[in-house]
Coordinates of C-alpha atoms in Angstrom, one line a residue:
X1 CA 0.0 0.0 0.0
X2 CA 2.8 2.5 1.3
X3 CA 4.2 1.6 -2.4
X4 CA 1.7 2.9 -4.3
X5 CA 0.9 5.6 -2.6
X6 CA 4.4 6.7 -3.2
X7 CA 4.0 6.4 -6.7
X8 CA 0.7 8.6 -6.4
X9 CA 2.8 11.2 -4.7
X10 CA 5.6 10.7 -7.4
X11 CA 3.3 11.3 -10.2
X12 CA 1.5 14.4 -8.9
X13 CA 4.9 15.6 -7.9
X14 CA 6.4 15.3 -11.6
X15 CA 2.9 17.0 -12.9
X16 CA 2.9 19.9 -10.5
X17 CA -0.2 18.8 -9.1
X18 CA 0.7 18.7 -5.2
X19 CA -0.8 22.7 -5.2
X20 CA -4.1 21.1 -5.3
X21 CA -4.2 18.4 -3.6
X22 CA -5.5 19.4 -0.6
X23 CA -8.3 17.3 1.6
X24 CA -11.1 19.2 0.3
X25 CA -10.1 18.5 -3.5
X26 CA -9.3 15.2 -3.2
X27 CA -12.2 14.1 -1.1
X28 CA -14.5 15.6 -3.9
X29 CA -12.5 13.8 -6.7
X30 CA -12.9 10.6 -4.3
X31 CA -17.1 11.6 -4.2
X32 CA -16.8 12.0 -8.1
X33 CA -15.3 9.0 -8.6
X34 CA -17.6 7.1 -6.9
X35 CA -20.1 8.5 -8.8
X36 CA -18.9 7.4 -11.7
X37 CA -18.7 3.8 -10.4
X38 CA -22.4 4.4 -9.3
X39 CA -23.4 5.3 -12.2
X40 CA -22.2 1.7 -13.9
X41 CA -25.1 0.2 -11.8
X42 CA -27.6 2.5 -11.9
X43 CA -30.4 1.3 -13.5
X44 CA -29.1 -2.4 -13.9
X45 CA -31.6 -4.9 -11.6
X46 CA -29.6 -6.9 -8.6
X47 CA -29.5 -9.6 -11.4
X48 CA -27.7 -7.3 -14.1
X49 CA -25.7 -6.1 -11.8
X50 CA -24.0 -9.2 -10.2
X51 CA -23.2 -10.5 -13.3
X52 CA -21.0 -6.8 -14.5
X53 CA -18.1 -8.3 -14.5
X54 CA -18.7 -10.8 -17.1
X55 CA -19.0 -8.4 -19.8
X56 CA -15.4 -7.4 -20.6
X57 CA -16.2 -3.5 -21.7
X58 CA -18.4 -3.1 -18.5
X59 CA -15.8 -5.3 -16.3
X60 CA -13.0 -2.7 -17.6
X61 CA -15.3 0.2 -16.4
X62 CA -15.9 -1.2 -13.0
X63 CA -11.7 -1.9 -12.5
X64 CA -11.0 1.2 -13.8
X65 CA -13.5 3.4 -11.4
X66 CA -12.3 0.8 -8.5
X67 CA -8.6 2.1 -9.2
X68 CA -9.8 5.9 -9.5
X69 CA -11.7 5.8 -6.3
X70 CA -8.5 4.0 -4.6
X71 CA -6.2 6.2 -6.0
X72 CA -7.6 9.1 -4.6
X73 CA -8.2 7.9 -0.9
X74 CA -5.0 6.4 -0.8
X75 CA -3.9 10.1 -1.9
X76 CA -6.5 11.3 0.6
X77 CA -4.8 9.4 2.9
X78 CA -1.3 10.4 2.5
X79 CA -2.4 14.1 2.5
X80 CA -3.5 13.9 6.0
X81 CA -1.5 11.4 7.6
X82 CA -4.5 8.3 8.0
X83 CA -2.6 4.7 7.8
X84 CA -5.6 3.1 5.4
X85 CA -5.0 -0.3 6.6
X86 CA -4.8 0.3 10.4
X87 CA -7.9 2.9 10.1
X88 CA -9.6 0.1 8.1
X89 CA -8.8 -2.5 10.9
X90 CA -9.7 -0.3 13.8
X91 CA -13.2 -0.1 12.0
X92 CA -13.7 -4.0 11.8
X93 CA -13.1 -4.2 15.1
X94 CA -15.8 -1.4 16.5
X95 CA -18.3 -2.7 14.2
X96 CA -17.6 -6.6 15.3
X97 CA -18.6 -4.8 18.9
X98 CA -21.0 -2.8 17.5
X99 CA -22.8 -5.9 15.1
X100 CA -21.7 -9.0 17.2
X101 CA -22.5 -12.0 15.1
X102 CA -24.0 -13.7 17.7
X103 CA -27.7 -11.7 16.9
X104 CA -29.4 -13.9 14.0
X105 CA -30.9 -11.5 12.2
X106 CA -30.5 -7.7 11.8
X107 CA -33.6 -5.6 12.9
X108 CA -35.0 -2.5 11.5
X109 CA -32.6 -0.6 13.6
X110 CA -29.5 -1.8 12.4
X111 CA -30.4 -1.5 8.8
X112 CA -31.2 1.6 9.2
X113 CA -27.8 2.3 11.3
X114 CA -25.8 0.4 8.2
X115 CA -27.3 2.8 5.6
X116 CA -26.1 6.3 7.3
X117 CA -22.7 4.7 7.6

């Protein structure tokens, strides 16, 4: 991970781009991107849209906006200092207090609490 971040850092560095990539500008061009992975689903049905990957244009789309939307929080990352795997890890943990497995089936609460996440 550290690895590619530094090449995300080398690249903007040899572009000149470093000016603007502040937190602000990179978490919108993480929200735009996405979008634009959003938008690859957006009117499939759940059917359609588990079987994307089969069609090679629409599987190319979906890698591609996958490596835009990591590119820019791994640069979001690097900006401001968050280690992405232990922040990532830290999460898993609150949420395995938070959801233990132990509960069979979620309720109307905790759907509700996974979709303002």
């Amino acid at each position: 991970m550290a690895a590619l971040q530094r090449r995300l850092a080398e690249f903007a560095a040899a572009r000149g781009w470093q000016p603007y990539h502040t937190p602000k500008n990179l978490a919108v061009a993480l929200s735009v991107e996405a979008s634009e992975l959003v938008e690859i689903f957006q009117w499939l049905t759940p059917e359609e849209s588990a079987r994307v990957m089969e069609e090679p244009d629409s599987a190319h789309r979906v890698a591609d906006e996958v490596a835009d939307v990591l590119a820019y929080l791994l640069q979001f990352c690097e900006v401001l200092g968050v280690d992405v795997l232990a922040a990532l890890a830290a999460k898993i943990d609150r949420n395995e207090l938070r959801f233990p497995a132990s509960r069979s089936s979620p309720s109307k609460a905790d759907k509700d609490r996974h979709s303002s996440e």
